[in-house]
PDB file of C-alpha atoms in Angstrom:
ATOM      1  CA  UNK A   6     150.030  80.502  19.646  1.00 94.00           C
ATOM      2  CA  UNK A   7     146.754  81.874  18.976  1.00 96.00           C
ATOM      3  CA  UNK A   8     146.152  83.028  15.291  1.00 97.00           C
ATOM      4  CA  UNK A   9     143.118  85.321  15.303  1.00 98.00           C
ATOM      5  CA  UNK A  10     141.185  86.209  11.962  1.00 98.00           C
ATOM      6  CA  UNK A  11     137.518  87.584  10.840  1.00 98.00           C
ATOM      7  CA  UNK A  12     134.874  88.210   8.314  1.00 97.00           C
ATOM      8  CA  UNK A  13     131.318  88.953   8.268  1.00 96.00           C
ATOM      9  CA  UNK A  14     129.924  85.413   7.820  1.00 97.00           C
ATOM     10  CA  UNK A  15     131.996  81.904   7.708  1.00 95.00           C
ATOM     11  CA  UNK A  16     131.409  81.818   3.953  1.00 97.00           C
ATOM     12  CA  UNK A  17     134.485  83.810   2.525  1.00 96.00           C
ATOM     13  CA  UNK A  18     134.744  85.486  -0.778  1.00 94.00           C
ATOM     14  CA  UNK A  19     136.375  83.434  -3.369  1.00 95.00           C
ATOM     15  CA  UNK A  20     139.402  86.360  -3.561  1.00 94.00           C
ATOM     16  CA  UNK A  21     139.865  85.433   0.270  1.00 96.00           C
ATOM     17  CA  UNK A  22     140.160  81.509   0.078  1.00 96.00           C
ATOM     18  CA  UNK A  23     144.247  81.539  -1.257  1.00 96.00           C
ATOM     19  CA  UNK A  24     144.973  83.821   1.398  1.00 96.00           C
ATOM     20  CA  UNK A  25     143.186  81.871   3.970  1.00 96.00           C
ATOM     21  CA  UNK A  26     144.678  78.277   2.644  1.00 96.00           C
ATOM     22  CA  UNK A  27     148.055  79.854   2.785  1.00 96.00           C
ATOM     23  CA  UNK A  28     147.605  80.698   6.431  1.00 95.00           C
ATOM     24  CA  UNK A  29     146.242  77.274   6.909  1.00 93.00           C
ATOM     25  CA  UNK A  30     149.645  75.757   5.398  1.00 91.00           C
ATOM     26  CA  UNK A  31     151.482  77.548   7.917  1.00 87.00           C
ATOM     27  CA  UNK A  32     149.527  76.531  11.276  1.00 81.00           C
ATOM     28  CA  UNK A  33     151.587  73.488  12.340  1.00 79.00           C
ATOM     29  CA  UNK A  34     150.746  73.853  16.076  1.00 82.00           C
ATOM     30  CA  UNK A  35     148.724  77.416  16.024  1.00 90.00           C
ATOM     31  CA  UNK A  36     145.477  77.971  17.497  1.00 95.00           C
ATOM     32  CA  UNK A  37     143.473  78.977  15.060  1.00 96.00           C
ATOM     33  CA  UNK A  38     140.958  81.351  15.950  1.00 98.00           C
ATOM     34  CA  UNK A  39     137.954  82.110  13.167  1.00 98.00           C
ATOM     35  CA  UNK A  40     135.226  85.154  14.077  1.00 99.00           C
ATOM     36  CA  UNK A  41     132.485  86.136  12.165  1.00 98.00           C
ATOM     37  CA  UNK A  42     130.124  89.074  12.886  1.00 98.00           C
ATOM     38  CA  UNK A  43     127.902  86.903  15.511  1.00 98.00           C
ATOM     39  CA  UNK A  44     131.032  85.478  17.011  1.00 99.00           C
ATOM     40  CA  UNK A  45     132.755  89.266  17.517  1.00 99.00           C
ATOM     41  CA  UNK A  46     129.175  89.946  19.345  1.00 98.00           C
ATOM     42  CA  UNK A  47     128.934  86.901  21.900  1.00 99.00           C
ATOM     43  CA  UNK A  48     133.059  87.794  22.618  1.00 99.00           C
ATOM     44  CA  UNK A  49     132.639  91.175  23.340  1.00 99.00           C
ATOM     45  CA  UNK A  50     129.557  90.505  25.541  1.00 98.00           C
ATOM     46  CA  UNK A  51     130.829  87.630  27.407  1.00 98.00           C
ATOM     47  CA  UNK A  52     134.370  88.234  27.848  1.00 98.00           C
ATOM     48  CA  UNK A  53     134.773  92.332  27.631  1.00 98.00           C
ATOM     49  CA  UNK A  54     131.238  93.035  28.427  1.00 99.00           C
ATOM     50  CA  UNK A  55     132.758  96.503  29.556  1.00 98.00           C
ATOM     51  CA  UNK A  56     133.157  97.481  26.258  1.00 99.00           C
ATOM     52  CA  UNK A  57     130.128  96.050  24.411  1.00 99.00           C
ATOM     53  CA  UNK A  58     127.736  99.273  24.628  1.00 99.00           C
ATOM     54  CA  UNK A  59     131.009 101.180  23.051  1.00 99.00           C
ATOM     55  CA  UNK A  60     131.843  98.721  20.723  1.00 99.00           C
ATOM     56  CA  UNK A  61     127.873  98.890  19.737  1.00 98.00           C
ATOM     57  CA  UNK A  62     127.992 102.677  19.262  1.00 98.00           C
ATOM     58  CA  UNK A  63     130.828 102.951  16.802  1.00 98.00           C
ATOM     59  CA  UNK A  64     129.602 104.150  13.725  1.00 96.00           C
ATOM     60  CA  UNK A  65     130.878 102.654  11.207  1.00 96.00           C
ATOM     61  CA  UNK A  66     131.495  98.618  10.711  1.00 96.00           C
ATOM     62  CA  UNK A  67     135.059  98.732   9.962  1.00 96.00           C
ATOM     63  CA  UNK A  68     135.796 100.768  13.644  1.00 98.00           C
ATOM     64  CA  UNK A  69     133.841  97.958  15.234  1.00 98.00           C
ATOM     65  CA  UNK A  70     136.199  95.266  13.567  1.00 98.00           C
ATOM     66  CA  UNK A  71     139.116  97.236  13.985  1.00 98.00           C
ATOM     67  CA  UNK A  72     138.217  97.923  18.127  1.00 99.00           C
ATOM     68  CA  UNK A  73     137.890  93.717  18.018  1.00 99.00           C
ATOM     69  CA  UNK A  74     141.170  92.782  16.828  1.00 99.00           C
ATOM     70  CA  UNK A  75     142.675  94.733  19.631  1.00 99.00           C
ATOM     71  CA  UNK A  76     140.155  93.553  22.556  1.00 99.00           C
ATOM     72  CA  UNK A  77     140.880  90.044  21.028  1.00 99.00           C
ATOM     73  CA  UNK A  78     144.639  89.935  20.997  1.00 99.00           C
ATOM     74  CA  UNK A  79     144.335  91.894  24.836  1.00 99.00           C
ATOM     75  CA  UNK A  80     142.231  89.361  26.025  1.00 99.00           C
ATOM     76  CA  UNK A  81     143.775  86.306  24.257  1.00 99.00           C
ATOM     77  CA  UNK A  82     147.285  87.085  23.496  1.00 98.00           C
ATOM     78  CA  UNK A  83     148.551  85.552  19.840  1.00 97.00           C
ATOM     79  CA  UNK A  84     148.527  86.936  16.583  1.00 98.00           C
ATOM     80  CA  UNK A  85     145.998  89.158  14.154  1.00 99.00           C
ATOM     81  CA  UNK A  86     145.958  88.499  10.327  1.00 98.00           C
ATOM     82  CA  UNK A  87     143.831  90.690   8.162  1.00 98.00           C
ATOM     83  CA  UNK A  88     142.124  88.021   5.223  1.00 97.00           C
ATOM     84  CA  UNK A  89     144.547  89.994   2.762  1.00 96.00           C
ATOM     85  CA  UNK A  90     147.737  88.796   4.973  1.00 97.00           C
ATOM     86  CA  UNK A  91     150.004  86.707   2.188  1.00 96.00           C
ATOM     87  CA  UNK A  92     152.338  84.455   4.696  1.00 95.00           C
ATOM     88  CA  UNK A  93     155.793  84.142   3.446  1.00 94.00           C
ATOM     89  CA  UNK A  94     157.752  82.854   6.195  1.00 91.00           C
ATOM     90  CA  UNK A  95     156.301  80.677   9.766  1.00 89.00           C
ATOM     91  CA  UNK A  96     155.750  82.629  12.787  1.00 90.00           C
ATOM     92  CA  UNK A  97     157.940  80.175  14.834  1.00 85.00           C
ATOM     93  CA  UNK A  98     159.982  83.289  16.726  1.00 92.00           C
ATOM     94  CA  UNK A  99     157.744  85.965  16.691  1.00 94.00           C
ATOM     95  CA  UNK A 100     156.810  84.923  20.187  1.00 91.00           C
ATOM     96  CA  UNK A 101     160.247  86.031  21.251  1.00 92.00           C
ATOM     97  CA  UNK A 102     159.044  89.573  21.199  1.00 96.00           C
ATOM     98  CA  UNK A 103     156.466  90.877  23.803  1.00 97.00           C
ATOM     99  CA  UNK A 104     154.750  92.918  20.845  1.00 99.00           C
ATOM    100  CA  UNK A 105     155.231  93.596  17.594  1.00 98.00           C
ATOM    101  CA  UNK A 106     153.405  95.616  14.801  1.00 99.00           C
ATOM    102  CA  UNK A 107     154.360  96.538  10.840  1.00 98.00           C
ATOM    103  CA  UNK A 108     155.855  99.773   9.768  1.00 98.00           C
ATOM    104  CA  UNK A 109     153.248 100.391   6.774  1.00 98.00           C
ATOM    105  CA  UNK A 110     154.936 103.593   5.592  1.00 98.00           C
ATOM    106  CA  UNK A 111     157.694 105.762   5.732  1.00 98.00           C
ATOM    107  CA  UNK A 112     157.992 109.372   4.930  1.00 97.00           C
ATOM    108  CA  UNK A 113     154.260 110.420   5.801  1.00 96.00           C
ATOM    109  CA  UNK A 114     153.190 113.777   6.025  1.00 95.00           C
ATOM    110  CA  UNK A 115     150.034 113.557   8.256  1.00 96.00           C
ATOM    111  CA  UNK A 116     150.118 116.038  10.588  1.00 96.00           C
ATOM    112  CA  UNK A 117     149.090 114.614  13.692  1.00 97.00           C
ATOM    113  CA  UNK A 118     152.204 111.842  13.704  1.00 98.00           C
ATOM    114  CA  UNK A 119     154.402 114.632  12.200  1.00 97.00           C
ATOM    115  CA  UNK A 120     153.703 116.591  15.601  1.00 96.00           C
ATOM    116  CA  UNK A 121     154.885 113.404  17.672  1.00 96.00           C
ATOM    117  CA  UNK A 122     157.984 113.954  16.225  1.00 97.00           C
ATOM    118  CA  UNK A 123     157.505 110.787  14.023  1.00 98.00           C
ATOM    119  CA  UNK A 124     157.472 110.307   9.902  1.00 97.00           C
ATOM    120  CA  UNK A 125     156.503 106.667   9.629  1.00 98.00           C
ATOM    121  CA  UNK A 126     153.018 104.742   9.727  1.00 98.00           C
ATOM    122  CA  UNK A 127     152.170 101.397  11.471  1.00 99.00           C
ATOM    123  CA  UNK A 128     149.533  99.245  10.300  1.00 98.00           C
ATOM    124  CA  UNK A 129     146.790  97.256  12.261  1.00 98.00           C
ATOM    125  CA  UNK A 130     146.487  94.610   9.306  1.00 98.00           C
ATOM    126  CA  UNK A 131     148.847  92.150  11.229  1.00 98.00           C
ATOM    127  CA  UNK A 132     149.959  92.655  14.660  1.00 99.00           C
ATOM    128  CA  UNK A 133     151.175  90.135  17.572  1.00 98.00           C
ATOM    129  CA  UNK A 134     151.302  90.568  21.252  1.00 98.00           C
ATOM    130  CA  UNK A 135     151.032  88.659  24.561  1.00 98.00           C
ATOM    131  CA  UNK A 136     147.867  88.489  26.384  1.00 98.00           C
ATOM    132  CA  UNK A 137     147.191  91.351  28.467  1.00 99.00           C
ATOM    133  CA  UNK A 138     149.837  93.408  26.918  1.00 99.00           C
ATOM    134  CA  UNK A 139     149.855  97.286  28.138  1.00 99.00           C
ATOM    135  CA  UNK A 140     150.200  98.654  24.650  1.00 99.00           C
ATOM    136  CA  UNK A 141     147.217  97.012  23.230  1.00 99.00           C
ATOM    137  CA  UNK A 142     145.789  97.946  26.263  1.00 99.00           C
ATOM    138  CA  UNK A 143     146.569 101.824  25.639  1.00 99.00           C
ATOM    139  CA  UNK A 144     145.366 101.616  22.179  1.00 99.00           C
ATOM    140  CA  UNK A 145     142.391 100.407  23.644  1.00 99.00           C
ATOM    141  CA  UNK A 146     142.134 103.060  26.325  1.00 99.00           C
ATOM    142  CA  UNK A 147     143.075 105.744  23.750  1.00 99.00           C
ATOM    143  CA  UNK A 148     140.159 104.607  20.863  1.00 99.00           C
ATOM    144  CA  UNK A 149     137.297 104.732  24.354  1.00 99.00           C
ATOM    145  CA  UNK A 150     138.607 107.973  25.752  1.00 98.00           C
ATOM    146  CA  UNK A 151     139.838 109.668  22.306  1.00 96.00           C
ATOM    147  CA  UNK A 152     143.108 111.669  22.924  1.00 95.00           C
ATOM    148  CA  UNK A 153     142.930 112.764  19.231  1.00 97.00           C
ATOM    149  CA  UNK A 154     140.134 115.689  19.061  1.00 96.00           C
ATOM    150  CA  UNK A 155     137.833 116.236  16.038  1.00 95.00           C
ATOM    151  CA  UNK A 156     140.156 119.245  15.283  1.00 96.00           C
ATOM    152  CA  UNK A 157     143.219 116.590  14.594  1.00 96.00           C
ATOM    153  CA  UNK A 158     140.872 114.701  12.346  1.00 96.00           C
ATOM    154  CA  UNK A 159     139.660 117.687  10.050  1.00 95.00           C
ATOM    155  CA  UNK A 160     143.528 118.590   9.541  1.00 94.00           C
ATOM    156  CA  UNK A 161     143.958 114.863   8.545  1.00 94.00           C
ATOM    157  CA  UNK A 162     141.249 114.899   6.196  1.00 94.00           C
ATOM    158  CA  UNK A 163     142.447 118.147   4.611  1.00 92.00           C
ATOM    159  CA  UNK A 164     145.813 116.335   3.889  1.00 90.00           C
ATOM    160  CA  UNK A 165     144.503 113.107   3.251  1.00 90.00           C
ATOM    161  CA  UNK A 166     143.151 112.643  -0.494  1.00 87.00           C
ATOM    162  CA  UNK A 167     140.986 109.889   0.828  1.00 91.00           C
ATOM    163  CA  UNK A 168     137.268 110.540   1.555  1.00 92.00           C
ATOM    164  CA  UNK A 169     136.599 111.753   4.541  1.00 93.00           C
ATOM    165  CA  UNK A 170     135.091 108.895   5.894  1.00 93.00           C
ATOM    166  CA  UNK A 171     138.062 106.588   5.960  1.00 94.00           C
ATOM    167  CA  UNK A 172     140.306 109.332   7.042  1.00 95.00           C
ATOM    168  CA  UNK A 173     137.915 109.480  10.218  1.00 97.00           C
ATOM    169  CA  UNK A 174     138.587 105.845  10.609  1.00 97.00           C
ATOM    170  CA  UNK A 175     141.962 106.128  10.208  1.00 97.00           C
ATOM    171  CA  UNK A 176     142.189 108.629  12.762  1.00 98.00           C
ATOM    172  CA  UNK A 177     139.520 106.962  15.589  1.00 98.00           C
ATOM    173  CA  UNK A 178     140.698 102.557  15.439  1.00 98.00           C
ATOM    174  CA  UNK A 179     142.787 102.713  12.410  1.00 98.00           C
ATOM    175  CA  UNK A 180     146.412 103.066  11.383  1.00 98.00           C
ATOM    176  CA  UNK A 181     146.683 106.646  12.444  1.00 98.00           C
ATOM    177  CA  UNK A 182     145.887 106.162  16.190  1.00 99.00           C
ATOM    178  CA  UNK A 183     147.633 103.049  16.400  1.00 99.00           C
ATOM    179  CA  UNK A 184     150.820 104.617  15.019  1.00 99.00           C
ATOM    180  CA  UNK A 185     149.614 108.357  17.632  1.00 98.00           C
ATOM    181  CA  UNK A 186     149.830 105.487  20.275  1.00 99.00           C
ATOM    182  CA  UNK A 187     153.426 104.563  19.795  1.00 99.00           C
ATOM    183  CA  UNK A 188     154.472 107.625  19.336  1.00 98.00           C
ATOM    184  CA  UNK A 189     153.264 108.652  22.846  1.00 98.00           C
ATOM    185  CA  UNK A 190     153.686 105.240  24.579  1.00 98.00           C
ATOM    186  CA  UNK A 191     156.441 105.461  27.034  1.00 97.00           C
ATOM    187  CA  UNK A 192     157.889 102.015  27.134  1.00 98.00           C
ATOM    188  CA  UNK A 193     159.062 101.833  23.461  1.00 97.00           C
ATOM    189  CA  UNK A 194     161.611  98.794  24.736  1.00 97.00           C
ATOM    190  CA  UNK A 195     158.715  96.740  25.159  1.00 96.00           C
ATOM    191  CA  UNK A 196     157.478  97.203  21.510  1.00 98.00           C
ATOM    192  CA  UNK A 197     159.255  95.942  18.024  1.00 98.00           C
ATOM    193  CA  UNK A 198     158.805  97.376  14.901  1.00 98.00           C
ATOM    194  CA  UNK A 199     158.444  94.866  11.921  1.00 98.00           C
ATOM    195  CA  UNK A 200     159.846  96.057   8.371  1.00 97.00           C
ATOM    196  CA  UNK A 201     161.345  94.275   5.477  1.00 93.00           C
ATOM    197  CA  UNK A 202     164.577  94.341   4.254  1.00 92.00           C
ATOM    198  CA  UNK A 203     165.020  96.255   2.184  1.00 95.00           C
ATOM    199  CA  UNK A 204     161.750  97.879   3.316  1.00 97.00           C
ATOM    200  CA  UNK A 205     158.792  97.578   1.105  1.00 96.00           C
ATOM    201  CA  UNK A 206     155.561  98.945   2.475  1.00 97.00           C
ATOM    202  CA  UNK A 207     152.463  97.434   3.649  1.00 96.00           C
ATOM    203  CA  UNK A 208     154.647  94.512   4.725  1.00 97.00           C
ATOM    204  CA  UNK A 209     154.792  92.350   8.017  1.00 97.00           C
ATOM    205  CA  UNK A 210     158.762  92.003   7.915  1.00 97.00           C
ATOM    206  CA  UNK A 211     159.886  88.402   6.921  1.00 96.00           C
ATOM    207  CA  UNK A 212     156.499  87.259   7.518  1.00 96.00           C
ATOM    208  CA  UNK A 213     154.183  88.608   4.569  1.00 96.00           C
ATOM    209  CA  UNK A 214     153.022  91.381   3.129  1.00 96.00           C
ATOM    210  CA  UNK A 215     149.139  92.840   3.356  1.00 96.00           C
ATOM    211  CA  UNK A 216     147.878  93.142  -0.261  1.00 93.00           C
ATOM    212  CA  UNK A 217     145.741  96.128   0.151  1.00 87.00           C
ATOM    213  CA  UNK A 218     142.584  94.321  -0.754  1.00 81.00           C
ATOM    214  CA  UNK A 219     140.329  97.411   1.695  1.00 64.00           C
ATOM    215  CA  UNK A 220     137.329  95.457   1.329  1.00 56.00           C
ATOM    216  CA  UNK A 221     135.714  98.087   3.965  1.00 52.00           C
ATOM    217  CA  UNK A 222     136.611 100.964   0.768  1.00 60.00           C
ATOM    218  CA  UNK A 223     134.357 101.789  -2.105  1.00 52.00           C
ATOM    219  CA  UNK A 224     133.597 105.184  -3.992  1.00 37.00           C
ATOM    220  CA  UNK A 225     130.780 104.935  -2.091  1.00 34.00           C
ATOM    221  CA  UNK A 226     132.138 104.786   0.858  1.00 42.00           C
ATOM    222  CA  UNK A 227     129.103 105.889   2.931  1.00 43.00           C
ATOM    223  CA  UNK A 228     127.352 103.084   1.828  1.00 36.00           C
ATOM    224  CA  UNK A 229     129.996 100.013   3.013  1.00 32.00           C
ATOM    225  CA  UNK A 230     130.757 101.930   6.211  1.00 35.00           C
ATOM    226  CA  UNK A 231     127.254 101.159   7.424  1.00 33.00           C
TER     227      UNK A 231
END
């Protein structure tokens, strides 16, 4: 199974390292799968060169990475780890499912998933699928041909305390369009929903929990967007 992480440069931040050597202690037979910023550039442009001049005109960093992760896992199959991914259990049987993806929260009130008839959130931070899997393929097509207008965004920042700024990522590769995807997909039996038991949030079921680390936020957010 391919295991598919990234960060700007091979040299990690020191707050990274545990989280990386606990994924490390897990990879018995994985195929681990390392990309920095240069190595997200020669991918796109020799495997999905389709995408490379809209990958390039993204504005911020973070909706590059983010559009990555999902051309990766389309092209390769396997699974994505954010560096903030804690690993609490082996990933022996998550290959059983064709696709899976974290419920991040329950009980939202954003307005856009609230119209899909839907109250719950699912995170990009950790997701598996096999390669050449439909759904990541209609995230995809959804983030290059935007079904969510700039209308849907300005409500979402109006109920959103966040700045503006991540709210508009959240809305355009992040969480929100991911989760506006399953809402509308149509072959829900093909998807599985990870949660823990009892739920906590911003978990990956039995597998680990993201620890919110949002490297890509500052008060200045207009700044580390860039």
């Amino acid at each position: 199974m391919n295991v598919i992480q990234t960060w700007k440069s091979k040299d990690l931040p020191h707050y990274y390292v545990p989280f990386y050597n606990n994924v490390i202690s897990h990879k018995k037979s994985w195929n681990y799968m390392f990309f920095d910023d240069n190595d997200i550039i020669h991918f796109i442009k020799n495997k999905m060169p389709d995408y490379y001049d809209f990958f390039t005109s993204l504005q911020f960093k973070i909706q590059q990475i983010d559009f990555f992760r999902y051309l990766a896992i389309y092209y390769y199959g396997g699974l994505y780890l954010d560096m903030d991914i804690h690993i609490e259990s082996d990933f022996n049987d998550i290959q059983l499912h064709e696709c899976a993806f974290p419920i991040e929260l329950k009980h939202i009130d954003d307005p856009l998933i609230l119209n899909q008839n839907q109250d719950f959130l699912i995170g990009n931070y950790a997701f598996y699928a096999k390669p050449k899997h439909p759904f990541i393929k209609y995230i995809i097509d959804t983030i290059v041909n935007p079904k969510i207008t700039i209308q849907d965004i300005q409500a979402g920042c109006q109920n959103n305390q966040d700045p503006s700024e991540q709210v508009f990522v959240y809305y355009t590769t992040g969480p929100i369009v991911v989760s506006y995807c399953y809402a509308t997909y149509p072959h829900k039996e093909q998807l599985t929903l990870l949660e823990k038991d009892p739920f906590e949030e911003n978990g990956f079921g039995k597998y680990g929990s993201h620890k919110m680390y949002g490297s890509w936020k500052s008060n200045n957010s207009k700044d580390i967007l860039k």
